[in-house]
């Protein structure tokens, strides 16, 4: 009798925001980076991709993906590479145990949704590919570690390898030509430094003008700053950042985070033609963080920007009133404030931390905020986006 069962598995995966940036590929096909990187995994309560992977002999070919209710092509080198590697691992299990259902031969249906804007500089592809790879791994019941999976997810989206683990995660660039040692490793779990917080200022939810992939390729080809950054600057910063995290040294963490963000965007400006991911609102956020630190007499906040204008401001829980308070005062009732703010509002009263131009630019340019913290890696979910009939669940 033919197997007509609908098989399903669902996973949520987090966003990660790098504090030592990945930029540039030494092998675009395998997504091998020119430098190592390190990130903070953010809480899935606030930022996550949710994916259901399903397969059945009753499904028609080809494999399909529905992202935020819109069909997406899986006929791309990156997607094809991930699916082929996962299918090969499942086929190996089936060859060893013929009693297993032949899931590797069944068409896949994938449905995914994000609770944040896609392709707006908020690491949507990292969370998305991490969720996709983890969901298919669970569907296929593969006995695979997070580090092993990171080598697969990396081929879909480089930064996705870091979203397969919680806490503080490094992506080791590796040296092997086949990418076998280019993988994610956990520097420290979230519980090691749980006081880490992040305030995200959403400047634009629009799709980026220059994609990360196109930007990297242009930088590698044309930037003279790029080689110095990849060869000399980043290796030193990786060691220093790992030490700062181990020692829970926020001042060192903050200084390195801001320097590396600035250095990354300097290589973008050094690219021909120059790439402008930051805008006037981004620069106002930088001035705001500098003002916060100057007023505190120490580094209480650190800005960082990925390939987009949205600012991520790291700070510690104990400093929330002095960091978030002035932003709360400046931005007023934009969407996203999620906590009771009596203490913060008291700290912000009569606050003159930001100059008038910075205040106005932030007020006009920030559309919403996201408040979050360091968080855990992917989690299995019993909330399926594909029903028992094999069709997408209507939201």
Coordinates of C-alpha atoms in Angstrom, one line a residue:
X1 CA 0.0 0.0 0.0
X2 CA 1.4 3.4 -1.0
X3 CA 2.4 5.7 1.8
X4 CA 0.0 8.7 1.6
X5 CA 0.8 10.1 5.1
X6 CA 1.5 13.8 5.5
X7 CA 4.7 14.2 7.5
X8 CA 5.4 17.5 9.3
X9 CA 7.9 19.2 11.6
X10 CA 8.0 22.8 12.7
X11 CA 10.8 24.9 14.1
X12 CA 11.3 28.5 15.2
X13 CA 14.8 30.1 14.8
X14 CA 16.3 33.3 16.0
X15 CA 17.8 36.4 14.5
X16 CA 21.4 37.0 15.3
X17 CA 23.1 40.4 15.1
X18 CA 26.9 40.3 14.6
X19 CA 29.2 42.3 16.7
X20 CA 32.2 41.3 14.6
X21 CA 30.9 41.4 11.1
X22 CA 31.1 38.9 8.2
X23 CA 31.7 40.6 4.9
X24 CA 33.2 39.0 1.9
X25 CA 33.4 35.4 0.5
X26 CA 36.5 33.5 -0.5
X27 CA 34.2 30.9 -2.2
X28 CA 30.8 32.2 -3.2
X29 CA 29.5 28.7 -4.2
X30 CA 30.1 27.2 -0.7
X31 CA 29.5 30.5 1.1
X32 CA 33.0 30.4 2.6
X33 CA 33.8 33.8 4.3
X34 CA 37.0 35.8 4.1
X35 CA 37.0 36.4 7.9
X36 CA 35.5 34.9 11.0
X37 CA 32.6 36.6 12.8
X38 CA 30.8 36.7 16.1
X39 CA 27.2 37.5 17.0
X40 CA 24.6 37.7 19.7
X41 CA 21.6 35.4 19.3
X42 CA 18.4 37.5 20.1
X43 CA 15.3 36.3 21.9
X44 CA 12.7 34.6 19.7
X45 CA 10.0 36.2 21.8
X46 CA 10.7 39.3 19.8
X47 CA 12.4 38.2 16.6
X48 CA 12.0 34.8 15.0
X49 CA 11.4 32.8 11.8
X50 CA 8.8 30.0 12.1
X51 CA 9.0 27.2 9.5
X52 CA 7.0 24.1 8.9
X53 CA 8.6 21.4 6.7
X54 CA 6.3 18.7 5.3
X55 CA 6.7 15.9 2.8
X56 CA 4.4 13.2 1.4
X57 CA 4.3 10.8 -1.5
X58 CA 1.0 12.4 -2.4
X59 CA 2.6 15.8 -3.0
X60 CA 3.3 16.8 -6.6
X61 CA 6.8 18.0 -7.7
X62 CA 8.6 20.3 -7.4
X63 CA 9.5 21.3 -3.8
X64 CA 7.7 24.6 -2.9
X65 CA 8.3 27.4 -0.4
X66 CA 5.7 29.9 0.9
X67 CA 7.3 32.8 2.8
X68 CA 4.9 35.3 4.5
X69 CA 2.1 34.0 2.2
X70 CA 4.1 34.7 -1.0
X71 CA 5.6 31.9 -3.2
X72 CA 9.4 31.8 -3.4
X73 CA 11.6 29.9 -5.7
X74 CA 13.7 27.0 -4.4
X75 CA 15.4 26.7 -7.7
X76 CA 18.4 28.6 -6.6
X77 CA 22.0 27.3 -6.0
X78 CA 21.8 28.1 -2.3
X79 CA 18.5 26.5 -1.6
X80 CA 19.2 23.5 -3.9
X81 CA 22.5 22.9 -2.0
X82 CA 20.8 22.9 1.4
X83 CA 18.0 20.6 0.3
X84 CA 20.4 18.2 -1.5
X85 CA 22.6 17.8 1.6
X86 CA 19.7 17.2 3.9
X87 CA 18.1 14.7 1.5
X88 CA 21.5 12.8 1.1
X89 CA 21.7 12.4 4.9
X90 CA 18.1 11.1 5.1
X91 CA 18.8 8.7 2.2
X92 CA 21.8 7.4 4.0
X93 CA 19.6 6.5 7.0
X94 CA 17.0 4.9 4.7
X95 CA 19.8 2.8 3.1
X96 CA 20.9 1.6 6.5
X97 CA 17.3 0.8 7.7
X98 CA 15.0 -0.2 4.8
X99 CA 12.0 -0.1 7.1
X100 CA 12.1 3.7 7.3
X101 CA 9.7 5.6 5.1
X102 CA 11.5 6.9 2.0
X103 CA 11.1 10.6 2.9
X104 CA 14.1 11.6 0.9
X105 CA 12.3 10.8 -2.3
X106 CA 9.1 12.8 -1.4
X107 CA 8.5 16.3 -2.5
X108 CA 8.8 19.0 0.2
X109 CA 6.4 21.7 1.1
X110 CA 7.8 24.5 3.2
X111 CA 5.9 27.3 4.8
X112 CA 7.6 30.1 6.7
X113 CA 6.8 33.3 8.4
X114 CA 8.8 36.1 10.1
X115 CA 7.5 38.4 12.8
X116 CA 9.8 41.2 11.5
X117 CA 10.4 42.8 8.1
X118 CA 12.2 40.6 5.5
X119 CA 15.3 41.9 3.8
X120 CA 15.5 45.2 5.8
X121 CA 18.8 44.7 7.5
X122 CA 17.4 42.6 10.3
X123 CA 19.0 39.3 9.4
X124 CA 15.9 37.7 8.0
X125 CA 17.7 35.3 5.7
X126 CA 19.8 34.0 8.6
X127 CA 16.8 33.2 10.8
X128 CA 14.9 31.9 7.7
X129 CA 17.5 29.4 6.5
X130 CA 18.3 28.3 10.1
X131 CA 14.6 27.5 10.6
X132 CA 14.4 25.8 7.2
X133 CA 17.4 23.6 7.9
X134 CA 16.4 22.7 11.4
X135 CA 12.8 22.0 10.4
X136 CA 13.8 19.6 7.6
X137 CA 16.4 18.0 10.0
X138 CA 13.6 17.3 12.4
X139 CA 11.3 16.1 9.7
X140 CA 13.9 13.7 8.5
X141 CA 14.9 12.7 12.1
X142 CA 18.6 13.3 11.4
X143 CA 21.0 12.6 14.2
X144 CA 22.9 15.8 13.5
X145 CA 24.6 18.3 15.9
X146 CA 24.1 22.0 15.6
X147 CA 27.7 22.5 14.5
X148 CA 27.2 19.9 11.7
X149 CA 24.0 21.6 10.7
X150 CA 25.7 25.0 10.6
X151 CA 27.9 23.8 7.7
X152 CA 24.7 23.1 5.8
X153 CA 22.8 26.3 6.7
X154 CA 25.9 28.3 5.9
X155 CA 25.5 27.3 2.2
X156 CA 22.0 28.9 2.2
X157 CA 22.9 32.1 4.0
X158 CA 26.3 32.6 5.6
X159 CA 25.0 34.2 8.8
X160 CA 22.4 31.4 9.2
X161 CA 25.0 29.1 10.7
X162 CA 25.2 31.4 13.7
X163 CA 21.4 31.3 14.2
X164 CA 21.5 27.5 14.9
X165 CA 22.9 28.2 18.4
X166 CA 21.9 30.4 21.3
X167 CA 23.9 32.9 23.3
X168 CA 27.1 34.2 21.8
X169 CA 28.2 32.4 18.7
X170 CA 31.3 32.5 16.5
X171 CA 31.4 31.5 12.8
X172 CA 34.9 30.2 12.3
X173 CA 36.0 31.0 8.7
X174 CA 38.1 27.8 8.4
X175 CA 40.8 27.0 6.0
X176 CA 39.7 23.9 4.1
X177 CA 38.8 24.3 0.4
X178 CA 35.7 22.1 0.8
X179 CA 34.4 24.2 3.7
X180 CA 34.5 21.3 6.2
X181 CA 35.9 23.5 9.0
X182 CA 33.8 26.6 8.3
X183 CA 31.3 26.3 11.0
X184 CA 29.5 27.9 14.0
X185 CA 30.6 27.3 17.6
X186 CA 29.1 28.6 20.7
X187 CA 31.4 31.0 22.6
X188 CA 29.1 31.2 25.6
X189 CA 25.5 30.2 26.3
X190 CA 22.8 32.9 26.9
X191 CA 22.9 32.0 30.6
X192 CA 26.5 33.0 30.9
X193 CA 25.7 36.7 30.3
X194 CA 21.9 37.0 30.4
X195 CA 21.8 40.7 31.2
X196 CA 22.6 41.6 27.6
X197 CA 19.8 43.7 26.1
X198 CA 19.3 45.2 22.6
X199 CA 17.1 48.1 21.5
X200 CA 16.6 48.0 17.7
X201 CA 15.6 51.3 16.0
X202 CA 13.7 50.3 12.9
X203 CA 14.7 53.1 10.5
X204 CA 13.4 51.4 7.3
X205 CA 11.4 48.3 6.7
X206 CA 12.0 48.6 3.0
X207 CA 14.1 46.1 1.0
X208 CA 17.8 47.0 0.7
X209 CA 19.0 48.9 -2.3
X210 CA 22.1 46.8 -2.6
X211 CA 21.8 43.2 -1.4
X212 CA 24.4 41.7 1.0
X213 CA 25.6 39.3 -1.7
X214 CA 26.1 41.9 -4.3
X215 CA 27.7 44.3 -1.8
X216 CA 30.2 41.7 -0.7
X217 CA 31.2 40.8 -4.2
X218 CA 31.8 44.5 -5.1
X219 CA 33.8 45.1 -1.9
X220 CA 36.1 42.1 -2.4
X221 CA 36.8 43.2 -5.9
X222 CA 37.4 46.9 -5.4
X223 CA 38.1 47.9 -1.7
X224 CA 41.7 48.5 -0.6
X225 CA 40.6 48.6 3.0
X226 CA 39.0 45.2 2.7
X227 CA 42.1 43.0 2.8
X228 CA 43.6 44.8 5.8
X229 CA 40.3 44.3 7.7
X230 CA 39.9 40.6 6.8
X231 CA 43.6 39.7 7.3
X232 CA 44.7 41.8 10.2
X233 CA 41.9 43.7 12.0
X234 CA 39.2 41.0 12.4
X235 CA 41.4 38.2 13.8
X236 CA 42.6 40.5 16.6
X237 CA 39.1 41.7 17.3
X238 CA 37.7 38.1 17.4
X239 CA 40.1 37.2 20.2
X240 CA 39.4 40.4 22.1
X241 CA 35.6 39.9 21.7
X242 CA 35.7 36.3 22.9
X243 CA 37.7 37.5 25.9
X244 CA 35.2 40.3 26.6
X245 CA 32.3 37.9 26.5
X246 CA 34.0 35.3 28.7
X247 CA 34.8 38.0 31.3
X248 CA 31.5 39.8 30.9
X249 CA 33.4 43.0 30.2
X250 CA 30.8 45.3 28.7
X251 CA 33.1 48.3 28.1
X252 CA 35.4 46.2 26.0
X253 CA 32.4 44.5 24.3
X254 CA 30.9 47.9 23.5
X255 CA 34.2 49.5 22.2
X256 CA 34.9 46.5 19.9
X257 CA 31.3 46.4 18.6
X258 CA 31.2 50.0 17.6
X259 CA 34.7 49.9 16.1
X260 CA 33.9 46.9 14.0
X261 CA 30.6 48.3 12.8
X262 CA 32.4 51.5 11.7
X263 CA 35.2 49.5 10.0
X264 CA 32.7 47.3 8.1
X265 CA 30.8 50.4 6.8
X266 CA 34.1 52.0 5.9
X267 CA 34.9 49.1 3.6
X268 CA 31.4 49.6 2.0
X269 CA 32.2 53.3 1.4
X270 CA 35.6 52.3 0.0
X271 CA 33.9 50.0 -2.5
X272 CA 33.5 51.2 -6.2
X273 CA 30.8 52.5 -6.5
X274 CA 30.4 53.2 -2.8
X275 CA 27.7 51.4 -0.9
X276 CA 25.6 53.5 1.5
X277 CA 23.7 51.3 3.9
X278 CA 23.5 54.0 6.6
X279 CA 21.4 57.1 6.3
X280 CA 20.9 60.4 8.2
X281 CA 18.7 58.6 10.8
X282 CA 21.4 55.9 11.3
X283 CA 24.0 58.7 11.9
X284 CA 21.7 60.3 14.4
X285 CA 21.5 57.0 16.3
X286 CA 25.3 57.0 16.4
X287 CA 25.4 60.5 17.8
X288 CA 22.7 59.5 20.3
X289 CA 24.8 56.6 21.6
X290 CA 27.9 58.7 21.8
X291 CA 25.9 61.3 23.9
X292 CA 24.6 58.5 26.2
X293 CA 28.1 57.3 26.8
X294 CA 29.5 60.8 27.3
X295 CA 26.8 61.6 29.9
X296 CA 27.4 58.3 31.8
X297 CA 31.2 58.8 31.8
X298 CA 31.6 55.2 30.6
X299 CA 30.4 53.0 27.8
X300 CA 26.8 52.0 28.7
X301 CA 25.6 51.5 25.1
X302 CA 27.0 50.2 21.8
X303 CA 25.6 50.7 18.3
X304 CA 26.0 48.3 15.5
X305 CA 24.6 48.3 11.9
X306 CA 24.4 45.3 9.6
X307 CA 23.9 45.9 5.8
X308 CA 21.0 48.3 6.4
X309 CA 20.1 51.5 8.2
X310 CA 18.5 50.0 11.3
X311 CA 20.5 50.6 14.5
X312 CA 21.0 47.9 17.1
X313 CA 21.9 49.3 20.5
X314 CA 23.4 46.8 23.0
X315 CA 23.3 47.6 26.7
X316 CA 23.1 45.8 30.0
X317 CA 19.8 45.4 32.0
X318 CA 21.1 47.5 34.9
X319 CA 21.7 50.4 32.5
X320 CA 18.2 50.3 30.9
X321 CA 16.9 53.5 32.5
X322 CA 19.9 55.6 31.4
X323 CA 20.0 54.0 27.9
X324 CA 16.4 53.4 26.9
X325 CA 15.0 56.4 28.8
X326 CA 16.4 59.1 26.5
X327 CA 15.3 57.1 23.4
X328 CA 11.9 56.8 24.9
X329 CA 11.7 60.5 25.4
X330 CA 13.0 61.2 21.9
X331 CA 10.7 58.8 20.1
X332 CA 7.6 59.1 22.1
X333 CA 4.8 56.6 21.4
X334 CA 6.2 54.8 18.4
X335 CA 5.2 51.1 18.2
X336 CA 7.3 48.6 20.1
X337 CA 7.7 49.7 23.7
X338 CA 6.9 46.5 25.5
X339 CA 7.5 47.1 29.2
X340 CA 6.3 49.2 32.1
X341 CA 8.3 52.4 32.0
X342 CA 7.9 54.2 35.3
X343 CA 11.6 53.8 36.2
X344 CA 12.7 54.6 32.7
X345 CA 10.4 57.6 32.3
X346 CA 11.6 59.0 35.6
X347 CA 15.2 58.7 34.5
X348 CA 14.3 60.5 31.2
X349 CA 12.5 63.4 32.8
X350 CA 14.0 66.8 31.8
X351 CA 16.6 64.8 29.8
X352 CA 18.8 66.9 27.6
X353 CA 21.1 64.0 26.5
X354 CA 20.5 64.5 22.8
X355 CA 20.9 67.7 20.9
X356 CA 18.0 69.2 19.0
X357 CA 19.0 68.0 15.6
X358 CA 19.5 64.4 16.8
X359 CA 16.1 64.5 18.5
X360 CA 14.3 65.7 15.5
X361 CA 16.0 63.3 13.1
X362 CA 15.2 60.3 15.3
X363 CA 11.7 61.4 15.9
X364 CA 11.0 61.7 12.2
X365 CA 13.0 58.8 11.0
X366 CA 12.4 55.9 13.4
X367 CA 9.2 54.0 12.6
X368 CA 9.2 51.6 15.5
X369 CA 11.4 50.0 18.1
X370 CA 12.1 46.4 19.0
X371 CA 13.2 45.6 22.6
X372 CA 14.9 42.3 23.0
X373 CA 17.7 40.4 24.8
X374 CA 20.1 37.6 24.3
X375 CA 18.3 34.3 23.6
X376 CA 18.3 30.7 22.8
X377 CA 18.8 28.7 19.6
X378 CA 16.1 27.0 17.4
X379 CA 13.2 25.4 19.2
X380 CA 10.8 22.7 18.0
X381 CA 7.2 24.0 17.7
X382 CA 3.9 22.1 17.7
X383 CA 2.3 25.0 15.9
X384 CA 2.3 23.9 12.3
X385 CA 1.9 26.2 9.3
X386 CA 0.8 23.3 7.2
X387 CA -2.3 21.4 8.1
X388 CA -3.0 17.7 8.3
X389 CA -4.3 17.9 4.8
X390 CA -0.9 19.2 3.5
X391 CA -2.2 22.7 2.7
X392 CA -0.9 26.0 4.3
X393 CA -2.9 27.0 7.4
X394 CA -4.7 30.2 6.8
X395 CA -3.8 32.9 9.3

